[in-house]
PDB file of C-alpha atoms in Angstrom:
ATOM      1  CA  UNK A  24     -14.689 130.850  72.374  1.00 85.00           C
ATOM      2  CA  UNK A  25     -17.045 132.664  70.006  1.00 87.00           C
ATOM      3  CA  UNK A  26     -15.408 132.123  66.784  1.00 88.00           C
ATOM      4  CA  UNK A  27     -17.120 128.883  66.175  1.00 90.00           C
ATOM      5  CA  UNK A  28     -20.510 130.833  66.337  1.00 93.00           C
ATOM      6  CA  UNK A  29     -19.955 133.251  63.564  1.00 94.00           C
ATOM      7  CA  UNK A  30     -21.709 131.558  60.857  1.00 96.00           C
ATOM      8  CA  UNK A  31     -25.021 130.977  59.327  1.00 96.00           C
ATOM      9  CA  UNK A  32     -26.421 128.040  61.689  1.00 95.00           C
ATOM     10  CA  UNK A  33     -25.974 130.520  64.457  1.00 95.00           C
ATOM     11  CA  UNK A  34     -25.914 134.145  63.242  1.00 97.00           C
ATOM     12  CA  UNK A  35     -29.163 135.962  61.967  1.00 95.00           C
ATOM     13  CA  UNK A  36     -27.884 139.200  61.136  1.00 97.00           C
ATOM     14  CA  UNK A  37     -24.734 141.480  61.050  1.00 98.00           C
ATOM     15  CA  UNK A  38     -24.968 145.243  61.592  1.00 98.00           C
ATOM     16  CA  UNK A  39     -22.406 147.867  61.363  1.00 98.00           C
ATOM     17  CA  UNK A  40     -23.039 151.505  61.852  1.00 98.00           C
ATOM     18  CA  UNK A  41     -20.618 154.332  61.759  1.00 97.00           C
ATOM     19  CA  UNK A  42     -22.302 157.449  63.211  1.00 97.00           C
ATOM     20  CA  UNK A  43     -20.532 160.782  63.247  1.00 96.00           C
ATOM     21  CA  UNK A  44     -22.033 163.601  65.345  1.00 96.00           C
ATOM     22  CA  UNK A  45     -20.415 166.355  63.541  1.00 95.00           C
ATOM     23  CA  UNK A  46     -21.226 167.789  59.919  1.00 94.00           C
ATOM     24  CA  UNK A  47     -19.309 168.591  56.843  1.00 93.00           C
ATOM     25  CA  UNK A  48     -17.733 171.949  58.438  1.00 89.00           C
ATOM     26  CA  UNK A  49     -15.032 173.320  56.171  1.00 89.00           C
ATOM     27  CA  UNK A  50     -14.655 170.257  54.163  1.00 90.00           C
ATOM     28  CA  UNK A  51     -17.715 171.346  51.844  1.00 92.00           C
ATOM     29  CA  UNK A  52     -15.677 171.462  48.418  1.00 92.00           C
ATOM     30  CA  UNK A  53     -13.819 168.024  49.221  1.00 93.00           C
ATOM     31  CA  UNK A  54     -16.992 166.372  50.460  1.00 95.00           C
ATOM     32  CA  UNK A  55     -19.380 167.337  47.988  1.00 96.00           C
ATOM     33  CA  UNK A  56     -17.095 165.647  45.409  1.00 94.00           C
ATOM     34  CA  UNK A  57     -16.940 162.779  47.163  1.00 95.00           C
ATOM     35  CA  UNK A  58     -19.880 161.958  49.326  1.00 96.00           C
ATOM     36  CA  UNK A  59     -20.331 159.281  51.736  1.00 97.00           C
ATOM     37  CA  UNK A  60     -20.071 155.988  49.773  1.00 97.00           C
ATOM     38  CA  UNK A  61     -16.772 156.904  48.521  1.00 96.00           C
ATOM     39  CA  UNK A  62     -15.423 158.527  51.767  1.00 94.00           C
ATOM     40  CA  UNK A  63     -16.055 155.500  53.934  1.00 95.00           C
ATOM     41  CA  UNK A  64     -17.897 152.606  52.774  1.00 96.00           C
ATOM     42  CA  UNK A  65     -15.691 151.148  49.880  1.00 94.00           C
ATOM     43  CA  UNK A  66     -12.941 151.313  51.747  1.00 92.00           C
ATOM     44  CA  UNK A  67     -13.007 151.660  55.731  1.00 92.00           C
ATOM     45  CA  UNK A  68     -16.781 150.096  56.486  1.00 96.00           C
ATOM     46  CA  UNK A  69     -15.791 147.367  53.881  1.00 96.00           C
ATOM     47  CA  UNK A  70     -12.879 146.498  55.765  1.00 94.00           C
ATOM     48  CA  UNK A  71     -14.253 146.476  59.348  1.00 95.00           C
ATOM     49  CA  UNK A  72     -17.099 143.754  57.651  1.00 96.00           C
ATOM     50  CA  UNK A  73     -14.160 141.765  56.400  1.00 95.00           C
ATOM     51  CA  UNK A  74     -12.335 141.985  59.636  1.00 92.00           C
ATOM     52  CA  UNK A  75     -15.470 140.591  61.338  1.00 93.00           C
ATOM     53  CA  UNK A  76     -16.496 137.892  58.583  1.00 95.00           C
ATOM     54  CA  UNK A  77     -13.428 136.688  57.161  1.00 93.00           C
ATOM     55  CA  UNK A  78     -12.394 133.098  57.958  1.00 91.00           C
ATOM     56  CA  UNK A  79      -9.053 132.316  60.533  1.00 87.00           C
ATOM     57  CA  UNK A  80      -6.383 132.057  58.335  1.00 85.00           C
ATOM     58  CA  UNK A  81      -4.722 128.573  57.783  1.00 81.00           C
ATOM     59  CA  UNK A  82      -1.274 129.688  59.340  1.00 77.00           C
ATOM     60  CA  UNK A  83      -0.086 132.507  61.192  1.00 70.00           C
ATOM     61  CA  UNK A  84       0.683 136.114  60.102  1.00 70.00           C
ATOM     62  CA  UNK A  85      -0.302 139.177  58.960  1.00 72.00           C
ATOM     63  CA  UNK A  86       0.022 138.581  55.286  1.00 73.00           C
ATOM     64  CA  UNK A  87      -2.658 135.433  55.606  1.00 82.00           C
ATOM     65  CA  UNK A  88      -4.976 137.223  57.446  1.00 86.00           C
ATOM     66  CA  UNK A  89      -4.963 140.179  54.639  1.00 87.00           C
ATOM     67  CA  UNK A  90      -5.644 137.413  52.346  1.00 88.00           C
ATOM     68  CA  UNK A  91      -8.721 135.834  54.139  1.00 91.00           C
ATOM     69  CA  UNK A  92     -10.185 139.306  54.199  1.00 91.00           C
ATOM     70  CA  UNK A  93      -9.469 139.762  50.365  1.00 92.00           C
ATOM     71  CA  UNK A  94     -11.580 136.512  49.862  1.00 94.00           C
ATOM     72  CA  UNK A  95     -14.320 137.948  51.792  1.00 95.00           C
ATOM     73  CA  UNK A  96     -14.518 141.622  49.977  1.00 96.00           C
ATOM     74  CA  UNK A  97     -14.278 139.204  47.138  1.00 95.00           C
ATOM     75  CA  UNK A  98     -17.584 137.282  47.963  1.00 96.00           C
ATOM     76  CA  UNK A  99     -19.692 140.539  48.312  1.00 97.00           C
ATOM     77  CA  UNK A 100     -22.224 140.942  45.841  1.00 96.00           C
ATOM     78  CA  UNK A 101     -22.205 144.197  43.696  1.00 97.00           C
ATOM     79  CA  UNK A 102     -24.920 146.743  45.421  1.00 98.00           C
ATOM     80  CA  UNK A 103     -28.090 147.496  43.386  1.00 97.00           C
ATOM     81  CA  UNK A 104     -30.172 150.523  43.871  1.00 97.00           C
ATOM     82  CA  UNK A 105     -32.999 148.627  45.932  1.00 97.00           C
ATOM     83  CA  UNK A 106     -29.840 147.541  48.367  1.00 97.00           C
ATOM     84  CA  UNK A 107     -29.314 151.267  48.855  1.00 98.00           C
ATOM     85  CA  UNK A 108     -30.577 154.598  50.528  1.00 98.00           C
ATOM     86  CA  UNK A 109     -29.101 157.603  50.412  1.00 98.00           C
ATOM     87  CA  UNK A 110     -29.531 160.721  52.461  1.00 98.00           C
ATOM     88  CA  UNK A 111     -28.454 164.267  52.995  1.00 98.00           C
ATOM     89  CA  UNK A 112     -28.935 166.122  56.542  1.00 98.00           C
ATOM     90  CA  UNK A 113     -30.861 169.232  56.593  1.00 97.00           C
ATOM     91  CA  UNK A 114     -28.892 172.468  56.020  1.00 96.00           C
ATOM     92  CA  UNK A 115     -25.920 170.732  53.818  1.00 97.00           C
ATOM     93  CA  UNK A 116     -26.887 173.037  51.173  1.00 97.00           C
ATOM     94  CA  UNK A 117     -25.823 175.921  53.024  1.00 95.00           C
ATOM     95  CA  UNK A 118     -22.069 174.534  53.979  1.00 95.00           C
ATOM     96  CA  UNK A 119     -19.650 176.775  51.930  1.00 95.00           C
ATOM     97  CA  UNK A 120     -18.052 174.662  48.960  1.00 95.00           C
ATOM     98  CA  UNK A 121     -21.287 172.573  48.536  1.00 96.00           C
ATOM     99  CA  UNK A 122     -22.724 172.989  44.546  1.00 96.00           C
ATOM    100  CA  UNK A 123     -26.191 174.456  44.706  1.00 96.00           C
ATOM    101  CA  UNK A 124     -28.958 171.773  44.214  1.00 96.00           C
ATOM    102  CA  UNK A 125     -26.046 168.897  45.314  1.00 97.00           C
ATOM    103  CA  UNK A 126     -27.534 165.704  45.630  1.00 97.00           C
ATOM    104  CA  UNK A 127     -24.611 164.442  46.941  1.00 97.00           C
ATOM    105  CA  UNK A 128     -24.887 161.939  50.085  1.00 98.00           C
ATOM    106  CA  UNK A 129     -23.918 162.653  53.847  1.00 98.00           C
ATOM    107  CA  UNK A 130     -25.733 159.494  54.776  1.00 98.00           C
ATOM    108  CA  UNK A 131     -25.598 155.841  53.093  1.00 98.00           C
ATOM    109  CA  UNK A 132     -27.552 152.497  54.266  1.00 98.00           C
ATOM    110  CA  UNK A 133     -26.708 149.649  52.436  1.00 98.00           C
ATOM    111  CA  UNK A 134     -27.980 145.803  52.280  1.00 98.00           C
ATOM    112  CA  UNK A 135     -25.116 143.183  51.396  1.00 97.00           C
ATOM    113  CA  UNK A 136     -25.054 139.645  50.824  1.00 95.00           C
ATOM    114  CA  UNK A 137     -22.251 137.477  50.943  1.00 96.00           C
ATOM    115  CA  UNK A 138     -21.720 134.205  48.449  1.00 96.00           C
ATOM    116  CA  UNK A 139     -19.953 131.742  50.848  1.00 94.00           C
ATOM    117  CA  UNK A 140     -20.988 128.536  52.340  1.00 95.00           C
ATOM    118  CA  UNK A 141     -20.243 130.216  56.111  1.00 95.00           C
ATOM    119  CA  UNK A 142     -22.575 133.359  55.613  1.00 97.00           C
ATOM    120  CA  UNK A 143     -25.180 132.347  53.122  1.00 95.00           C
ATOM    121  CA  UNK A 144     -28.407 133.678  53.902  1.00 95.00           C
ATOM    122  CA  UNK A 145     -27.249 135.942  57.165  1.00 97.00           C
ATOM    123  CA  UNK A 146     -28.666 139.515  56.507  1.00 97.00           C
ATOM    124  CA  UNK A 147     -25.728 142.140  56.446  1.00 98.00           C
ATOM    125  CA  UNK A 148     -26.310 145.858  56.491  1.00 98.00           C
ATOM    126  CA  UNK A 149     -24.338 148.632  57.211  1.00 98.00           C
ATOM    127  CA  UNK A 150     -24.798 152.439  57.514  1.00 98.00           C
ATOM    128  CA  UNK A 151     -22.762 155.612  57.887  1.00 98.00           C
ATOM    129  CA  UNK A 152     -23.638 159.143  58.301  1.00 97.00           C
ATOM    130  CA  UNK A 153     -22.813 162.752  59.442  1.00 97.00           C
ATOM    131  CA  UNK A 154     -25.037 164.804  62.064  1.00 97.00           C
ATOM    132  CA  UNK A 155     -26.041 161.923  63.759  1.00 97.00           C
ATOM    133  CA  UNK A 156     -26.669 161.761  67.543  1.00 97.00           C
ATOM    134  CA  UNK A 157     -23.265 160.440  68.727  1.00 96.00           C
ATOM    135  CA  UNK A 158     -19.866 159.576  67.187  1.00 95.00           C
ATOM    136  CA  UNK A 159     -19.293 155.597  67.448  1.00 94.00           C
ATOM    137  CA  UNK A 160     -18.622 152.862  65.235  1.00 95.00           C
ATOM    138  CA  UNK A 161     -20.058 149.682  66.283  1.00 96.00           C
ATOM    139  CA  UNK A 162     -20.746 146.351  64.973  1.00 97.00           C
ATOM    140  CA  UNK A 163     -23.448 143.849  66.314  1.00 97.00           C
ATOM    141  CA  UNK A 164     -23.837 140.407  65.743  1.00 97.00           C
ATOM    142  CA  UNK A 165     -27.635 138.856  66.264  1.00 95.00           C
ATOM    143  CA  UNK A 166     -27.769 135.419  66.586  1.00 94.00           C
ATOM    144  CA  UNK A 167     -30.552 133.268  65.857  1.00 90.00           C
ATOM    145  CA  UNK A 168     -33.409 132.742  68.548  1.00 82.00           C
ATOM    146  CA  UNK A 169     -32.966 129.204  70.096  1.00 75.00           C
ATOM    147  CA  UNK A 170     -35.332 126.344  68.543  1.00 72.00           C
ATOM    148  CA  UNK A 171     -36.373 125.721  72.460  1.00 70.00           C
ATOM    149  CA  UNK A 172     -38.002 128.481  74.287  1.00 68.00           C
ATOM    150  CA  UNK A 173     -36.915 127.425  77.442  1.00 66.00           C
ATOM    151  CA  UNK A 174     -38.221 130.307  79.397  1.00 64.00           C
ATOM    152  CA  UNK A 175     -41.225 130.610  77.213  1.00 64.00           C
ATOM    153  CA  UNK A 176     -40.657 134.268  76.992  1.00 63.00           C
ATOM    154  CA  UNK A 177     -41.915 134.388  73.212  1.00 63.00           C
ATOM    155  CA  UNK A 178     -41.334 136.790  70.650  1.00 63.00           C
ATOM    156  CA  UNK A 179     -41.301 139.830  72.907  1.00 59.00           C
ATOM    157  CA  UNK A 180     -37.857 138.923  74.181  1.00 63.00           C
ATOM    158  CA  UNK A 181     -34.773 140.603  71.710  1.00 74.00           C
ATOM    159  CA  UNK A 182     -32.269 138.524  70.158  1.00 82.00           C
ATOM    160  CA  UNK A 183     -28.874 137.488  71.695  1.00 90.00           C
ATOM    161  CA  UNK A 184     -26.308 139.936  70.497  1.00 93.00           C
ATOM    162  CA  UNK A 185     -22.360 140.452  70.472  1.00 95.00           C
ATOM    163  CA  UNK A 186     -21.083 143.740  70.187  1.00 94.00           C
ATOM    164  CA  UNK A 187     -18.027 145.374  69.201  1.00 92.00           C
ATOM    165  CA  UNK A 188     -17.345 149.113  69.325  1.00 91.00           C
ATOM    166  CA  UNK A 189     -14.015 150.016  67.802  1.00 88.00           C
ATOM    167  CA  UNK A 190     -14.481 153.703  68.025  1.00 85.00           C
ATOM    168  CA  UNK A 191     -14.065 155.826  69.830  1.00 85.00           C
ATOM    169  CA  UNK A 192     -13.333 153.625  72.360  1.00 83.00           C
ATOM    170  CA  UNK A 193     -12.920 149.722  72.251  1.00 84.00           C
ATOM    171  CA  UNK A 194     -15.796 147.638  73.999  1.00 87.00           C
ATOM    172  CA  UNK A 195     -16.747 144.181  73.404  1.00 90.00           C
ATOM    173  CA  UNK A 196     -20.426 143.170  75.261  1.00 90.00           C
ATOM    174  CA  UNK A 197     -22.842 140.716  75.077  1.00 92.00           C
ATOM    175  CA  UNK A 198     -26.636 141.184  75.528  1.00 88.00           C
ATOM    176  CA  UNK A 199     -28.292 137.920  76.690  1.00 85.00           C
ATOM    177  CA  UNK A 200     -31.950 137.386  77.410  1.00 80.00           C
ATOM    178  CA  UNK A 201     -33.588 135.210  80.514  1.00 77.00           C
ATOM    179  CA  UNK A 202     -36.177 135.498  82.697  1.00 78.00           C
ATOM    180  CA  UNK A 203     -36.578 138.508  84.777  1.00 82.00           C
ATOM    181  CA  UNK A 204     -36.161 137.559  88.377  1.00 86.00           C
ATOM    182  CA  UNK A 205     -39.337 136.886  90.540  1.00 84.00           C
ATOM    183  CA  UNK A 206     -42.750 135.733  89.931  1.00 82.00           C
ATOM    184  CA  UNK A 207     -43.916 135.526  86.396  1.00 78.00           C
ATOM    185  CA  UNK A 208     -42.313 134.853  82.950  1.00 76.00           C
ATOM    186  CA  UNK A 209     -41.063 138.303  81.984  1.00 77.00           C
ATOM    187  CA  UNK A 210     -38.140 138.516  79.557  1.00 78.00           C
ATOM    188  CA  UNK A 211     -35.315 140.771  80.674  1.00 81.00           C
ATOM    189  CA  UNK A 212     -32.146 141.672  78.709  1.00 81.00           C
ATOM    190  CA  UNK A 213     -29.197 141.678  80.624  1.00 85.00           C
ATOM    191  CA  UNK A 214     -25.809 143.584  79.039  1.00 86.00           C
ATOM    192  CA  UNK A 215     -22.268 142.036  79.718  1.00 85.00           C
ATOM    193  CA  UNK A 216     -19.433 144.433  79.168  1.00 81.00           C
ATOM    194  CA  UNK A 217     -16.304 142.181  78.859  1.00 77.00           C
ATOM    195  CA  UNK A 218     -13.762 144.682  77.687  1.00 69.00           C
ATOM    196  CA  UNK A 219     -13.761 148.562  78.027  1.00 63.00           C
ATOM    197  CA  UNK A 220     -10.964 150.884  77.689  1.00 62.00           C
ATOM    198  CA  UNK A 221     -10.261 154.435  76.456  1.00 61.00           C
ATOM    199  CA  UNK A 222      -8.634 154.791  73.182  1.00 55.00           C
ATOM    200  CA  UNK A 223      -4.615 154.862  72.834  1.00 56.00           C
ATOM    201  CA  UNK A 224      -4.833 158.577  71.915  1.00 61.00           C
ATOM    202  CA  UNK A 225      -3.176 157.737  68.697  1.00 68.00           C
ATOM    203  CA  UNK A 226      -5.507 158.711  65.617  1.00 75.00           C
ATOM    204  CA  UNK A 227      -6.107 156.289  63.213  1.00 74.00           C
ATOM    205  CA  UNK A 228      -4.271 158.072  60.313  1.00 77.00           C
ATOM    206  CA  UNK A 229      -1.321 158.546  62.739  1.00 83.00           C
ATOM    207  CA  UNK A 230      -0.942 154.837  62.984  1.00 80.00           C
ATOM    208  CA  UNK A 231      -1.340 154.546  59.191  1.00 82.00           C
ATOM    209  CA  UNK A 232       1.312 157.195  58.388  1.00 87.00           C
ATOM    210  CA  UNK A 233       3.501 155.271  60.801  1.00 86.00           C
ATOM    211  CA  UNK A 234       2.984 151.980  59.174  1.00 81.00           C
ATOM    212  CA  UNK A 235       3.605 153.148  55.881  1.00 85.00           C
ATOM    213  CA  UNK A 236       6.746 154.732  56.811  1.00 89.00           C
ATOM    214  CA  UNK A 237       7.876 151.590  58.593  1.00 85.00           C
ATOM    215  CA  UNK A 238       6.956 149.431  55.968  1.00 83.00           C
ATOM    216  CA  UNK A 239       4.385 147.698  57.337  1.00 81.00           C
ATOM    217  CA  UNK A 240       1.615 146.565  55.025  1.00 79.00           C
ATOM    218  CA  UNK A 241      -0.470 144.292  57.234  1.00 74.00           C
ATOM    219  CA  UNK A 242      -2.933 147.337  58.178  1.00 76.00           C
ATOM    220  CA  UNK A 243      -3.456 148.145  54.262  1.00 80.00           C
ATOM    221  CA  UNK A 244      -5.788 146.436  51.915  1.00 79.00           C
ATOM    222  CA  UNK A 245      -4.311 144.529  48.895  1.00 81.00           C
ATOM    223  CA  UNK A 246      -4.751 145.671  45.528  1.00 87.00           C
ATOM    224  CA  UNK A 247      -7.228 143.005  44.582  1.00 88.00           C
ATOM    225  CA  UNK A 248      -9.339 143.921  47.708  1.00 88.00           C
ATOM    226  CA  UNK A 249      -9.351 147.509  46.802  1.00 90.00           C
ATOM    227  CA  UNK A 250     -10.509 146.668  43.065  1.00 93.00           C
ATOM    228  CA  UNK A 251     -13.257 144.366  44.613  1.00 93.00           C
ATOM    229  CA  UNK A 252     -14.833 147.005  47.157  1.00 95.00           C
ATOM    230  CA  UNK A 253     -14.906 149.543  44.078  1.00 96.00           C
ATOM    231  CA  UNK A 254     -17.040 146.706  42.185  1.00 97.00           C
ATOM    232  CA  UNK A 255     -19.170 146.269  44.683  1.00 97.00           C
ATOM    233  CA  UNK A 256     -20.110 150.151  45.218  1.00 97.00           C
ATOM    234  CA  UNK A 257     -19.935 151.042  41.696  1.00 97.00           C
ATOM    235  CA  UNK A 258     -23.414 150.354  40.637  1.00 97.00           C
ATOM    236  CA  UNK A 259     -24.877 153.083  42.866  1.00 97.00           C
ATOM    237  CA  UNK A 260     -22.384 155.727  43.001  1.00 96.00           C
ATOM    238  CA  UNK A 261     -23.641 159.017  41.424  1.00 93.00           C
ATOM    239  CA  UNK A 262     -27.604 159.954  41.288  1.00 94.00           C
ATOM    240  CA  UNK A 263     -28.891 156.119  40.683  1.00 96.00           C
ATOM    241  CA  UNK A 264     -30.467 156.305  44.059  1.00 97.00           C
ATOM    242  CA  UNK A 265     -32.542 159.312  44.992  1.00 97.00           C
ATOM    243  CA  UNK A 266     -31.290 161.203  48.096  1.00 97.00           C
ATOM    244  CA  UNK A 267     -33.720 161.736  51.135  1.00 97.00           C
ATOM    245  CA  UNK A 268     -33.409 164.553  53.753  1.00 97.00           C
ATOM    246  CA  UNK A 269     -33.042 163.900  57.428  1.00 98.00           C
ATOM    247  CA  UNK A 270     -33.024 166.142  60.431  1.00 98.00           C
ATOM    248  CA  UNK A 271     -29.484 166.795  61.984  1.00 97.00           C
ATOM    249  CA  UNK A 272     -29.286 164.519  65.299  1.00 97.00           C
ATOM    250  CA  UNK A 273     -31.257 161.698  63.803  1.00 98.00           C
ATOM    251  CA  UNK A 274     -30.256 158.497  62.746  1.00 98.00           C
ATOM    252  CA  UNK A 275     -30.905 159.325  59.010  1.00 97.00           C
ATOM    253  CA  UNK A 276     -33.918 159.145  56.671  1.00 98.00           C
ATOM    254  CA  UNK A 277     -36.440 156.608  57.846  1.00 96.00           C
ATOM    255  CA  UNK A 278     -36.435 154.826  54.086  1.00 97.00           C
ATOM    256  CA  UNK A 279     -33.299 152.896  55.510  1.00 98.00           C
ATOM    257  CA  UNK A 280     -35.423 150.823  57.913  1.00 97.00           C
ATOM    258  CA  UNK A 281     -37.010 148.996  54.696  1.00 97.00           C
ATOM    259  CA  UNK A 282     -33.323 147.321  54.439  1.00 98.00           C
ATOM    260  CA  UNK A 283     -33.666 145.286  57.245  1.00 96.00           C
ATOM    261  CA  UNK A 284     -35.391 141.852  58.145  1.00 93.00           C
ATOM    262  CA  UNK A 285     -38.954 142.106  59.181  1.00 90.00           C
ATOM    263  CA  UNK A 286     -39.138 142.455  62.601  1.00 86.00           C
ATOM    264  CA  UNK A 287     -35.569 143.900  62.849  1.00 92.00           C
ATOM    265  CA  UNK A 288     -34.248 147.542  63.872  1.00 93.00           C
ATOM    266  CA  UNK A 289     -31.218 149.471  63.280  1.00 96.00           C
ATOM    267  CA  UNK A 290     -28.942 149.225  66.261  1.00 93.00           C
ATOM    268  CA  UNK A 291     -28.440 152.785  67.720  1.00 93.00           C
ATOM    269  CA  UNK A 292     -24.991 152.680  69.711  1.00 91.00           C
ATOM    270  CA  UNK A 293     -25.512 154.520  73.137  1.00 85.00           C
ATOM    271  CA  UNK A 294     -23.322 157.549  73.978  1.00 73.00           C
TER     272      UNK A 294
END
């Protein structure tokens, strides 16, 4: 029902947030050599993005689905410094194993563009960070405002959105706008949760290890997809983009707001 609406005719923007409420803890030495871009963006978050934006396969089967995801990742333009904001939570330098004066990022936000007829012109932004208010991974699809404002709600009404939460629980929801019941023409957003359930109890890496032992490849990216993902992030690795401090328990440095279109704000997953 919804898949035909997922294109640039109907969609204005796509956001993905991967928030972690915890810090680096005892992984200081590993994390300081890695950073958020290498740790989660080039692999996990680009795969989530590809899962949402990829065209439906022409035929059934998991291998065809992997092919379509590979095409989507291959259509993403390489990042540039102006498309990227890096952050580091206050206190990161005090973690055991972290080098003195380290500029490794614990937060990153990027703006992406897809060179495909289906998604041309759609604003795509993803962010990931530690020491944020909650732990959640959520995808939000914002739809264009209707050409005819039937309820005369004006710009005060929020955009209609489709939301996928994929961690730690599964949830699919719609936020729809209309007129608040009663006199007057006051806009009201109504949140409709279509599916909500607790996680399976199996940790993601347990699932991947099990699939590897069984010889199931569909959970893993193709070689060409991995190479394309590194091509996308390579221009902003290292200290190409300065790192900005941000307080623990916040949504990252305010500089990330500049990556969004005018009038749009980052979606903040609710606890």
